[in-house]
Amino acid sequence: MGKKGKRDKKGKGAEKTLAKMEKKVSRRAKKEEEDLEALIAEFQSLDAKKTQVIESSCPPPSPRLNCSFCAHPERDELILFGGEYFNGQKTYLYNDLYIYHIRKNSWAKLDIPNPPPRRCAHQAAVVPTAGGQLWIFGGEFASPNGEQFYHYKDLWVLHLATKTWEQIKAPGGPSGRSGHRMVACKRQLIIFGGFHESARDFIYYNDVYAFNLDSFTWSRLAPAGMGPAPRSGCQMTPTPEGNIIIYGGYSKQRIKKDVDKGTLHTDMFLLKAEGAGKEEDRWSWSRLSPSGVKPTPRSGFAVAAAPNNRCLLFGGVHDEEEEESIEGDFFNDIYFYDIGKNRWFPAQLKGPKSERRKRRRGRQAEAEAAGGEELQLPPPQGPQEIVKEVVAEDGTVMTIKQVIPGAAEDKDRSGSEEEEEEEEDGAMGQPVEPCPRSSAMVAVKHGVLYVYGGMFEVGDRQVTLSDLHSIDLHRMEQWKVLLEMDPKTQEWLEESESDEEEDDDVEGAEGGEEEEEESSEEESEDEEGEQQHPAVQPGEAQAQYLARTEQYWLGLARSHMGPEAKDKKVLKVAHAMAKTFYEDAI
């Protein structure tokens, strides 16, 4: 009784502190948001000029982060909306709508009158009602310099059958936020967590709201029990029974003036609906303690529902703080969570069937050659790290680390020979695509996982991706590359260049895709005029090629990096450029 009373008192104290912080952040953010409202209104006046629905084939979307990526509930299509792009100087916000046609492997842009304002870090959920609906809540708008933020608290629905946007105005909803999570569950939209940030303050949430898709009304839930701490970017998964699973996430706290401390959450909770079917549902929190091999701590991971009553986690980043910098380890692994068994396990690629047959035949031949003696299989391999370097157009070396999990011991296996072979094949397979990243967008359709974009960092430089990959979650054989990423098309402007060209705010936030196309054409013309790279001779080894052409690559690296670059770095870039060219040539 005493312990329960202390927990209740502690919970009420936390609620009071949160309420005070929310008022403080709200006051300081009000002035910033008023400044941005005028800019948002200007963009909306441009959108108001759209009077008809236009769907047109187009190139893939420009690189972006924090957009929404959902599977159409009835068609073989994926829907991408909004997002942001930062090129080192400016932040660009989008509210364009793209459709990816799965069977054609092609993109189309869909212009619809009166869309939601430009935003990123919002949430989207699809429901099959009336030919399909895409629901969108919240998100943020940032000034072009990335120093002011406007957090939305609006709710929109895209009627997919009629191709019309509609804003739903209902009182009692969540406060403005981004980084929250939203899922469709039993004719409700459930929203959890997120954060609100101004230039000087921030606040993280752990509140829960439900929007009824029949009555179009909001309600704030008050679950019993101790729930998760405030956070954003967590995993939120509905179960077939109408419950909600929360895993991980990120939050930060101010420990002293101008010093913030981030926290990677690795805990797991179940939000259970105890009064389902009654007029007022009763909810309760309980902590989950899953078995198996759990994901390593990370933020920026992507999540999706998977076949066989599972959900999945893809990629992410683990930041390691050093004295003067933060180094991030990026991931491209997949972890499955079995909802029924309350168990995590890492995914293992099996490789194509033809290769598996060859390996099986090889093992059989070895066993026969051993004269019937028992063949000792090597122990399961631990995680393998593959490192490859890609050189951007400006000479920057992008080091891409890929960690491939080793085969983990699984006590739940039946022990059959076929399953053992599949597990071994999974350990031998080396998936090399997609590259490690955080903040990727994922969607699942017909049991196939699609991964679009994301980002990784090289020093102070942010590389925003726009590639597209897929993998069959039933077979787990190999990744398919649907759209490649060309690192040479990456635009990154150093801060020192910021005064060279000044565009107005509207152009900055709108996108500037035409400028990117023109610059890429100029670059291609410059490349045509450059000296041809030394050819690789037939049968020449990589070391021989490097020794023969090192001076050429040193000169090329020096021309890209400038005379002030250190010799050690120039040598590293030169070797990386030569290695990349050699591998492409062979």
Coordinates of C-alpha atoms in Angstrom, one line a residue:
M1 CA 0.0 0.0 0.0
G2 CA 2.9 2.3 0.9
K3 CA 4.7 1.6 -2.3
K4 CA 1.7 2.2 -4.4
G5 CA 1.0 5.5 -2.7
K6 CA 4.6 6.6 -3.4
R7 CA 4.3 5.7 -7.1
D8 CA 1.0 7.6 -7.4
K9 CA 2.5 10.6 -5.7
K10 CA 5.6 10.5 -7.9
G11 CA 3.4 10.2 -11.0
K12 CA 1.3 13.3 -10.0
G13 CA 4.5 15.2 -9.3
A14 CA 5.8 14.4 -12.7
E15 CA 2.5 15.5 -14.3
K16 CA 2.7 18.9 -12.5
T17 CA 6.3 19.4 -13.7
L18 CA 5.4 18.5 -17.2
A19 CA 2.5 20.9 -17.2
K20 CA 4.7 23.8 -15.9
M21 CA 7.3 23.0 -18.6
E22 CA 4.6 22.9 -21.3
K23 CA 3.4 26.3 -20.3
K24 CA 6.9 27.7 -20.3
V25 CA 7.7 26.2 -23.7
S26 CA 4.4 27.4 -25.1
R27 CA 5.0 31.0 -24.0
R28 CA 8.5 31.2 -25.6
A29 CA 7.4 29.3 -28.7
K30 CA 4.4 31.5 -29.4
K31 CA 6.5 34.4 -30.8
E32 CA 8.5 32.1 -33.1
E33 CA 5.4 30.4 -34.4
E34 CA 3.7 33.8 -35.1
D35 CA 6.7 34.7 -37.2
L36 CA 6.4 31.5 -39.2
E37 CA 2.7 31.6 -39.6
A38 CA 3.0 34.4 -42.1
L39 CA 5.5 32.2 -44.2
I40 CA 3.2 29.2 -44.0
A41 CA 0.2 31.4 -45.1
E42 CA 2.2 32.5 -48.1
F43 CA 2.9 28.9 -49.1
Q44 CA -0.8 28.1 -48.7
S45 CA -1.7 30.9 -51.0
L46 CA 0.5 29.4 -53.6
D47 CA -1.2 26.0 -53.0
A48 CA -4.6 27.6 -53.3
K49 CA -3.9 28.3 -57.0
K50 CA -4.2 24.6 -57.7
T51 CA -7.7 24.0 -59.0
Q52 CA -7.6 20.5 -60.4
V53 CA -6.2 17.1 -59.7
I54 CA -3.1 16.3 -61.9
E55 CA -1.3 13.0 -61.9
S56 CA 1.8 12.9 -64.0
S57 CA 4.7 10.5 -64.4
C58 CA 7.9 11.9 -62.9
P59 CA 11.5 11.1 -61.8
P60 CA 11.9 9.7 -58.2
P61 CA 11.4 12.2 -55.4
S62 CA 14.3 14.5 -54.5
P63 CA 16.3 13.4 -51.4
R64 CA 14.4 14.1 -48.2
L65 CA 14.0 13.0 -44.6
N66 CA 11.1 12.7 -42.1
C67 CA 8.4 12.2 -44.8
S68 CA 5.6 9.6 -44.5
F69 CA 5.7 6.4 -46.6
C70 CA 2.6 4.2 -46.5
A71 CA 1.2 1.3 -48.5
H72 CA -2.1 1.9 -50.3
P73 CA -4.7 -0.4 -48.5
E74 CA -6.2 -1.6 -51.8
R75 CA -3.8 -1.0 -54.7
D76 CA -0.2 -2.0 -55.4
E77 CA 1.1 1.5 -54.6
L78 CA 3.1 3.3 -52.0
I79 CA 2.3 6.8 -50.9
L80 CA 5.0 9.4 -50.0
F81 CA 4.1 12.8 -48.5
G82 CA 6.1 15.8 -47.3
G83 CA 9.5 15.7 -45.7
E84 CA 12.5 18.0 -45.4
Y85 CA 16.0 18.4 -46.9
F86 CA 19.0 20.2 -45.5
N87 CA 21.9 21.1 -47.7
G88 CA 24.3 22.5 -45.1
Q89 CA 22.8 26.1 -45.4
K90 CA 19.1 25.8 -45.8
T91 CA 16.2 23.7 -44.8
Y92 CA 13.6 22.9 -47.5
L93 CA 10.1 21.7 -46.5
Y94 CA 7.7 19.8 -48.8
N95 CA 4.1 19.0 -49.0
D96 CA 4.2 17.2 -52.4
L97 CA 2.5 13.8 -52.8
Y98 CA 4.2 11.0 -54.7
I99 CA 2.8 7.6 -55.7
Y100 CA 5.2 4.6 -56.3
H101 CA 3.7 2.0 -58.6
I102 CA 5.1 -1.3 -57.4
R103 CA 4.5 -3.4 -60.5
K104 CA 5.8 -0.7 -62.9
N105 CA 8.7 0.3 -60.6
S106 CA 7.8 3.9 -61.5
W107 CA 6.9 7.2 -59.7
A108 CA 4.0 9.6 -60.3
K109 CA 3.4 13.0 -58.8
L110 CA -0.1 13.8 -57.6
D111 CA -1.1 17.4 -57.4
I112 CA -4.4 17.9 -55.4
P113 CA -6.0 21.2 -54.5
N114 CA -5.8 22.5 -50.9
P115 CA -3.2 20.1 -49.5
P116 CA -1.8 20.3 -45.9
P117 CA 0.9 22.9 -45.4
R118 CA 4.5 21.9 -45.9
R119 CA 5.8 19.8 -43.0
C120 CA 8.1 17.0 -41.8
A121 CA 8.3 14.6 -38.8
H122 CA 4.5 14.2 -39.0
Q123 CA 2.7 10.8 -38.8
A124 CA 0.5 9.1 -41.3
A125 CA -1.8 6.0 -41.1
V126 CA -3.9 4.3 -43.8
V127 CA -7.3 2.7 -43.3
P128 CA -9.4 0.8 -45.9
T129 CA -12.5 2.9 -45.4
A130 CA -14.3 4.1 -48.6
G131 CA -11.6 3.0 -51.0
G132 CA -8.8 4.0 -48.7
Q133 CA -7.9 7.0 -46.5
L134 CA -4.5 8.4 -45.6
W135 CA -4.7 10.2 -42.2
I136 CA -2.0 12.8 -41.2
F137 CA -1.4 14.5 -37.9
G138 CA 1.1 17.0 -36.6
G139 CA 4.7 17.5 -37.7
E140 CA 6.8 20.7 -37.9
F141 CA 7.7 23.5 -40.2
A142 CA 11.1 25.1 -39.9
S143 CA 12.5 28.4 -41.1
P144 CA 15.0 28.2 -43.9
N145 CA 17.9 28.8 -41.5
G146 CA 16.6 25.9 -39.3
E147 CA 16.5 28.1 -36.2
Q148 CA 12.7 28.6 -35.7
F149 CA 10.0 25.9 -35.6
Y150 CA 6.3 25.7 -36.0
H151 CA 4.6 22.6 -34.6
Y152 CA 1.3 21.6 -36.2
K153 CA -1.6 20.1 -34.3
D154 CA -3.9 19.7 -37.3
L155 CA -5.5 16.5 -38.6
W156 CA -6.0 15.8 -42.3
V157 CA -7.4 13.0 -44.4
L158 CA -6.6 12.2 -48.0
H159 CA -9.5 10.4 -49.6
L160 CA -7.7 8.1 -52.0
A161 CA -10.7 7.1 -54.1
T162 CA -11.7 10.7 -54.9
K163 CA -8.2 12.2 -54.6
T164 CA -9.3 15.0 -52.3
W165 CA -7.8 16.5 -49.2
E166 CA -9.9 17.3 -46.2
Q167 CA -9.0 19.0 -42.9
I168 CA -10.8 17.6 -39.9
K169 CA -11.4 20.2 -37.2
A170 CA -12.3 18.6 -33.9
P171 CA -11.6 20.0 -30.5
G172 CA -9.7 18.3 -27.7
G173 CA -6.8 16.9 -29.7
P174 CA -3.1 16.7 -28.8
S175 CA -1.0 19.8 -28.6
G176 CA 1.4 20.7 -31.5
R177 CA 4.3 18.3 -31.8
S178 CA 6.5 16.3 -34.0
G179 CA 8.4 13.0 -33.6
H180 CA 5.2 11.4 -32.2
R181 CA 3.9 8.1 -33.3
M182 CA 0.4 7.3 -34.6
V183 CA -1.2 3.9 -35.6
A184 CA -4.7 2.9 -36.7
C185 CA -6.2 0.4 -34.3
K186 CA -9.8 -0.8 -34.1
R187 CA -11.5 2.2 -35.8
Q188 CA -9.3 4.6 -33.8
L189 CA -6.1 6.6 -34.5
I190 CA -3.9 6.3 -31.4
I191 CA -1.2 8.9 -30.9
F192 CA 1.7 8.7 -28.3
G193 CA 4.6 10.9 -27.3
G194 CA 6.6 13.3 -29.5
F195 CA 8.2 16.6 -28.6
H196 CA 7.8 20.4 -29.0
E197 CA 10.9 22.5 -29.5
S198 CA 11.6 26.3 -29.7
A199 CA 14.9 28.1 -30.1
R200 CA 15.7 27.9 -26.4
D201 CA 13.5 25.2 -24.8
F202 CA 12.0 21.8 -25.6
I203 CA 9.6 19.3 -24.0
Y204 CA 9.0 15.6 -24.6
Y205 CA 5.6 14.0 -24.2
N206 CA 4.2 10.6 -23.0
D207 CA 0.5 11.4 -23.3
V208 CA -1.9 9.2 -25.3
Y209 CA -4.8 10.4 -27.4
A210 CA -7.4 8.5 -29.4
F211 CA -9.3 9.8 -32.4
N212 CA -12.6 7.9 -33.2
L213 CA -12.9 7.3 -36.9
D214 CA -16.7 6.9 -36.6
S215 CA -17.6 9.9 -34.5
F216 CA -14.7 12.1 -35.5
T217 CA -14.0 13.0 -31.8
W218 CA -10.8 13.2 -29.8
S219 CA -10.3 11.8 -26.3
R220 CA -7.2 11.9 -24.1
L221 CA -6.6 8.5 -22.5
A222 CA -5.7 8.1 -18.9
P223 CA -4.2 4.5 -18.7
A224 CA -3.7 2.9 -15.3
G225 CA -0.2 1.8 -14.2
M226 CA 3.2 3.3 -14.8
G227 CA 3.8 4.0 -18.5
P228 CA 6.8 5.0 -20.6
A229 CA 8.8 8.1 -19.8
P230 CA 8.4 11.0 -22.3
R231 CA 10.0 10.3 -25.6
S232 CA 9.9 10.6 -29.4
G233 CA 10.8 8.4 -32.3
C234 CA 9.7 5.1 -30.6
Q235 CA 8.3 2.0 -32.1
M236 CA 4.5 1.8 -31.9
T237 CA 2.7 -1.3 -33.1
P238 CA -0.9 -2.4 -32.8
T239 CA -1.7 -6.0 -32.0
P240 CA -4.6 -8.0 -33.5
E241 CA -6.3 -7.9 -30.1
G242 CA -6.4 -4.1 -30.2
N243 CA -3.5 -3.4 -27.9
I244 CA -0.5 -1.2 -28.5
I245 CA 3.2 -2.0 -28.1
I246 CA 5.8 0.7 -27.4
Y247 CA 9.5 0.2 -27.7
G248 CA 12.6 2.4 -27.4
G249 CA 12.7 6.0 -28.5
Y250 CA 14.8 9.1 -27.7
S251 CA 14.6 12.0 -25.3
K252 CA 16.9 14.7 -23.9
Q253 CA 17.1 16.7 -20.7
R254 CA 18.7 20.0 -19.9
I255 CA 21.3 19.3 -17.2
K256 CA 22.6 22.9 -17.0
K257 CA 22.5 26.0 -19.1
D258 CA 23.1 25.2 -22.8
V259 CA 24.0 21.6 -22.0
D260 CA 21.6 18.8 -22.9
K261 CA 21.9 15.1 -22.3
G262 CA 20.3 12.6 -24.6
T263 CA 18.8 9.3 -23.6
L264 CA 18.3 6.2 -25.8
H265 CA 15.4 4.3 -24.4
T266 CA 15.4 0.5 -24.7
D267 CA 12.4 -0.4 -22.5
M268 CA 9.2 -1.9 -23.8
F269 CA 5.5 -1.4 -22.8
L270 CA 2.1 -2.8 -23.5
L271 CA -0.9 -0.4 -23.7
K272 CA -3.8 -2.8 -23.2
A273 CA -7.5 -2.0 -24.0
E274 CA -9.4 -3.6 -21.1
G275 CA -12.9 -2.3 -21.9
A276 CA -13.0 -2.9 -25.7
G277 CA -16.5 -2.7 -27.1
K278 CA -18.0 -0.6 -24.4
E279 CA -18.8 3.1 -24.6
E280 CA -15.6 4.1 -22.7
D281 CA -12.6 1.9 -23.2
R282 CA -10.3 1.4 -20.2
W283 CA -6.6 1.3 -20.8
S284 CA -3.7 0.2 -18.7
W285 CA 0.1 0.2 -19.0
S286 CA 2.4 -2.7 -18.2
R287 CA 6.1 -3.3 -18.8
L288 CA 7.2 -6.1 -21.2
S289 CA 10.3 -8.2 -20.7
P290 CA 10.9 -9.8 -24.1
S291 CA 13.2 -12.8 -24.6
G292 CA 15.6 -13.4 -27.5
V293 CA 18.2 -11.2 -29.0
K294 CA 17.2 -7.6 -28.6
P295 CA 18.2 -4.7 -30.9
T296 CA 21.3 -2.8 -29.8
P297 CA 20.5 0.7 -28.4
R298 CA 19.8 3.1 -31.2
S299 CA 17.7 6.0 -32.3
G300 CA 16.4 6.9 -35.8
F301 CA 15.2 3.4 -36.5
A302 CA 12.3 2.7 -38.8
V303 CA 9.4 0.3 -37.9
A304 CA 6.7 -1.6 -39.8
A305 CA 4.2 -4.4 -39.4
A306 CA 5.5 -7.7 -40.7
P307 CA 3.8 -11.0 -41.7
N308 CA 3.2 -13.8 -39.1
N309 CA 2.1 -11.6 -36.3
R310 CA 5.4 -9.8 -36.1
C311 CA 6.7 -6.2 -36.4
L312 CA 10.2 -5.2 -37.6
L313 CA 12.8 -2.6 -36.8
F314 CA 15.3 -1.4 -39.5
G315 CA 18.5 0.6 -39.2
G316 CA 19.1 3.5 -37.0
V317 CA 22.2 5.2 -35.4
H318 CA 24.0 5.0 -32.1
D319 CA 25.8 8.3 -31.3
E320 CA 29.1 8.1 -29.4
E321 CA 30.0 11.4 -27.7
E322 CA 33.7 12.2 -27.7
E323 CA 35.5 15.3 -26.3
E324 CA 34.8 17.6 -29.2
S325 CA 32.6 15.7 -31.6
I326 CA 29.8 13.1 -31.9
E327 CA 30.5 10.0 -34.0
G328 CA 27.6 7.9 -35.1
D329 CA 27.5 4.2 -35.8
F330 CA 24.8 3.6 -38.4
F331 CA 23.0 0.3 -38.9
N332 CA 21.2 -1.5 -41.7
D333 CA 20.1 -4.6 -39.9
I334 CA 16.6 -5.9 -39.4
Y335 CA 15.2 -7.2 -36.1
F336 CA 11.9 -9.0 -35.8
Y337 CA 9.6 -8.9 -32.7
D338 CA 7.2 -11.8 -32.4
I339 CA 4.1 -10.4 -30.8
G340 CA 2.7 -13.8 -29.7
K341 CA 6.0 -15.1 -28.2
N342 CA 7.1 -11.7 -26.8
R343 CA 10.5 -12.4 -28.4
W344 CA 13.1 -10.4 -30.4
F345 CA 15.4 -12.0 -33.0
P346 CA 17.7 -10.6 -35.7
A347 CA 16.9 -11.3 -39.3
Q348 CA 19.2 -13.5 -41.3
L349 CA 19.4 -13.5 -45.1
K350 CA 19.4 -17.0 -46.7
G351 CA 20.7 -16.1 -50.1
P352 CA 19.2 -17.2 -53.5
K353 CA 18.1 -20.9 -53.6
S354 CA 20.6 -21.7 -56.3
E355 CA 23.5 -20.6 -54.1
R356 CA 22.1 -22.5 -51.1
R357 CA 21.9 -25.7 -53.2
K358 CA 25.6 -25.3 -54.2
R359 CA 26.6 -24.9 -50.6
R360 CA 24.6 -28.0 -49.6
R361 CA 26.2 -30.0 -52.3
G362 CA 29.6 -28.8 -51.3
R363 CA 28.9 -29.9 -47.7
Q364 CA 27.7 -33.3 -48.8
A365 CA 30.9 -33.8 -50.9
E366 CA 33.0 -32.9 -48.0
A367 CA 31.2 -35.4 -45.8
E368 CA 31.6 -38.2 -48.3
A369 CA 35.3 -37.4 -48.7
A370 CA 35.7 -37.6 -44.9
G371 CA 34.8 -41.3 -45.2
G372 CA 31.6 -41.1 -43.2
E373 CA 33.3 -39.4 -40.3
E374 CA 31.2 -36.8 -38.5
L375 CA 31.9 -33.4 -40.1
Q376 CA 32.7 -30.7 -37.6
L377 CA 30.9 -27.5 -38.6
P378 CA 32.6 -24.2 -37.6
P379 CA 31.0 -22.4 -34.7
P380 CA 28.5 -19.6 -35.5
Q381 CA 30.2 -16.5 -36.6
G382 CA 29.9 -13.3 -34.6
P383 CA 28.9 -10.0 -36.1
Q384 CA 30.9 -9.0 -39.2
E385 CA 31.7 -5.5 -40.1
I386 CA 32.1 -4.5 -43.8
V387 CA 33.6 -1.0 -44.4
K388 CA 33.5 0.6 -47.8
E389 CA 34.5 4.1 -48.9
V390 CA 32.7 6.2 -51.5
V391 CA 34.1 9.4 -52.8
A392 CA 31.7 12.3 -53.3
E393 CA 32.1 14.9 -56.1
D394 CA 33.9 17.3 -53.8
G395 CA 36.5 14.7 -52.8
T396 CA 34.9 13.9 -49.4
V397 CA 35.4 10.3 -48.5
M398 CA 32.1 8.7 -47.2
T399 CA 33.0 5.7 -45.0
I400 CA 30.0 3.4 -44.9
K401 CA 30.1 0.8 -42.1
Q402 CA 27.8 -2.2 -42.3
V403 CA 27.4 -4.6 -39.4
I404 CA 26.1 -8.0 -40.3
P405 CA 24.8 -10.0 -37.3
G406 CA 26.1 -13.5 -36.8
A407 CA 23.9 -16.5 -36.5
A408 CA 22.3 -16.4 -33.0
E409 CA 21.5 -19.5 -31.1
D410 CA 17.7 -20.0 -31.1
K411 CA 16.2 -22.3 -28.4
D412 CA 12.8 -22.1 -30.1
R413 CA 14.0 -23.9 -33.2
S414 CA 12.6 -27.4 -33.9
G415 CA 16.1 -28.7 -34.6
S416 CA 15.3 -30.2 -38.0
E417 CA 18.1 -30.5 -40.5
E418 CA 16.4 -28.1 -43.0
E419 CA 16.1 -25.3 -40.4
E420 CA 19.7 -25.8 -39.4
E421 CA 20.8 -25.4 -43.0
E422 CA 18.7 -22.3 -43.4
E423 CA 20.2 -20.8 -40.3
E424 CA 23.7 -21.5 -41.5
D425 CA 22.9 -20.2 -45.0
G426 CA 21.7 -17.0 -43.3
A427 CA 25.0 -16.6 -41.5
M428 CA 26.9 -17.1 -44.7
G429 CA 24.9 -14.5 -46.7
Q430 CA 26.3 -11.0 -46.8
P431 CA 23.7 -8.4 -47.6
V432 CA 25.4 -5.3 -48.9
E433 CA 22.3 -3.2 -49.7
P434 CA 21.0 -0.9 -48.5
C435 CA 23.9 0.9 -46.8
P436 CA 23.6 1.7 -43.1
R437 CA 21.4 4.7 -42.3
S438 CA 19.0 6.3 -39.9
S439 CA 15.6 7.9 -40.4
A440 CA 14.8 5.7 -43.3
M441 CA 11.1 5.5 -44.5
V442 CA 9.7 1.9 -44.7
A443 CA 6.4 0.3 -45.8
V444 CA 5.2 -3.3 -46.2
K445 CA 3.0 -4.5 -49.0
H446 CA 2.1 -8.1 -49.8
G447 CA 4.8 -9.2 -47.3
V448 CA 7.6 -7.2 -49.1
L449 CA 9.5 -4.5 -47.1
Y450 CA 10.3 -1.3 -49.0
V451 CA 13.0 1.0 -47.7
Y452 CA 13.3 4.5 -49.1
G453 CA 16.0 7.0 -48.3
G454 CA 17.3 8.0 -44.9
M455 CA 20.6 9.6 -44.0
F456 CA 24.1 9.1 -42.7
E457 CA 26.9 11.5 -41.7
V458 CA 30.5 12.0 -42.7
G459 CA 32.1 14.3 -40.2
D460 CA 29.9 17.5 -40.2
R461 CA 28.4 16.6 -43.5
Q462 CA 24.9 15.0 -43.8
V463 CA 24.2 12.7 -46.7
T464 CA 20.5 12.5 -47.5
L465 CA 19.6 9.4 -49.5
S466 CA 16.9 8.8 -52.1
D467 CA 17.4 5.2 -53.0
L468 CA 14.8 2.4 -52.8
H469 CA 15.3 -1.2 -51.8
S470 CA 13.0 -4.1 -51.2
I471 CA 13.1 -7.6 -49.6
D472 CA 10.6 -10.4 -49.4
L473 CA 9.9 -10.9 -45.7
H474 CA 8.6 -14.4 -46.3
R475 CA 11.7 -15.7 -48.1
M476 CA 14.4 -13.4 -46.7
E477 CA 16.7 -14.4 -49.5
Q478 CA 18.2 -11.1 -50.7
W479 CA 17.7 -7.4 -51.1
K480 CA 16.6 -6.0 -54.4
V481 CA 17.9 -2.6 -55.5
L482 CA 14.9 -0.7 -57.1
L483 CA 16.6 2.7 -57.3
E484 CA 20.4 3.3 -56.8
M485 CA 21.8 6.2 -54.8
D486 CA 24.6 8.2 -56.6
P487 CA 26.7 9.9 -54.0
K488 CA 28.1 12.4 -56.6
T489 CA 24.7 14.0 -56.8
Q490 CA 24.8 15.0 -53.1
E491 CA 24.7 18.7 -52.5
W492 CA 26.4 20.1 -49.4
L493 CA 27.2 23.8 -48.9
E494 CA 29.7 24.8 -46.2
E495 CA 28.7 27.6 -43.9
S496 CA 31.5 29.8 -45.3
E497 CA 29.7 29.8 -48.6
S498 CA 26.4 31.0 -47.2
D499 CA 26.9 34.7 -48.1
E500 CA 27.7 34.0 -51.8
E501 CA 24.1 33.5 -52.8
E502 CA 21.0 34.7 -51.0
D503 CA 17.5 33.5 -52.0
D504 CA 14.3 34.7 -50.4
D505 CA 12.6 32.5 -47.8
V506 CA 9.9 31.2 -50.1
E507 CA 12.5 29.8 -52.6
G508 CA 14.5 28.3 -49.7
A509 CA 11.6 26.4 -48.2
E510 CA 10.0 25.4 -51.5
G511 CA 12.8 23.1 -52.8
G512 CA 14.8 24.4 -55.7
E513 CA 14.7 21.1 -57.7
E514 CA 15.3 22.9 -61.0
E515 CA 18.5 24.4 -59.7
E516 CA 19.7 20.9 -58.7
E517 CA 19.0 19.6 -62.2
E518 CA 20.9 22.5 -63.8
S519 CA 23.9 22.1 -61.5
S520 CA 24.0 18.3 -62.3
E521 CA 24.0 19.1 -66.0
E522 CA 26.9 21.5 -65.6
E523 CA 28.8 18.9 -63.6
S524 CA 28.3 16.3 -66.2
E525 CA 29.7 18.7 -68.9
D526 CA 32.7 19.4 -66.7
E527 CA 33.3 15.7 -66.3
E528 CA 33.3 15.1 -70.0
G529 CA 36.1 17.7 -70.4
E530 CA 38.3 16.1 -67.7
Q531 CA 41.2 13.8 -68.5
Q532 CA 40.3 10.1 -68.8
H533 CA 41.2 8.0 -65.8
P534 CA 44.0 5.5 -66.3
A535 CA 42.6 2.2 -67.6
V536 CA 42.9 -1.0 -65.7
Q537 CA 45.0 -3.5 -67.6
P538 CA 43.7 -7.1 -68.1
G539 CA 44.6 -9.2 -65.1
E540 CA 46.1 -6.3 -63.2
A541 CA 45.7 -6.6 -59.4
Q542 CA 44.4 -3.7 -57.4
A543 CA 47.7 -3.1 -55.6
Q544 CA 49.6 -3.1 -59.0
Y545 CA 47.1 -0.6 -60.4
L546 CA 47.4 1.7 -57.4
A547 CA 51.2 1.6 -57.5
R548 CA 51.2 2.4 -61.3
T549 CA 48.6 5.2 -61.1
E550 CA 49.1 6.7 -57.7
Q551 CA 50.5 10.0 -58.9
Y552 CA 47.5 10.6 -61.1
W553 CA 45.1 10.0 -58.3
L554 CA 47.1 12.1 -55.9
G555 CA 46.9 15.0 -58.4
L556 CA 43.2 14.5 -58.9
A557 CA 42.5 14.4 -55.1
R558 CA 44.6 17.5 -54.5
S559 CA 42.6 19.4 -57.2
H560 CA 39.4 18.5 -55.5
M561 CA 40.5 19.2 -52.0
G562 CA 42.6 22.3 -52.5
P563 CA 46.2 23.1 -51.5
E564 CA 45.4 23.6 -47.8
A565 CA 44.4 19.9 -47.3
K566 CA 46.7 17.8 -45.3
D567 CA 48.9 15.3 -47.2
K568 CA 47.7 12.3 -45.1
K569 CA 44.0 13.1 -46.0
V570 CA 44.9 13.7 -49.7
L571 CA 46.6 10.3 -49.8
K572 CA 43.6 8.6 -48.2
V573 CA 41.2 10.2 -50.7
A574 CA 43.4 9.4 -53.6
H575 CA 43.6 5.7 -52.6
A576 CA 39.8 5.6 -52.1
M577 CA 39.2 7.2 -55.5
A578 CA 41.6 4.7 -57.2
K579 CA 40.0 1.8 -55.4
T580 CA 36.5 2.9 -56.4
F581 CA 37.5 3.3 -60.0
Y582 CA 39.3 -0.1 -60.0
E583 CA 36.3 -1.9 -58.6
D584 CA 33.9 -0.3 -61.1
A585 CA 36.2 -1.2 -63.9
I586 CA 36.4 -4.8 -63.1

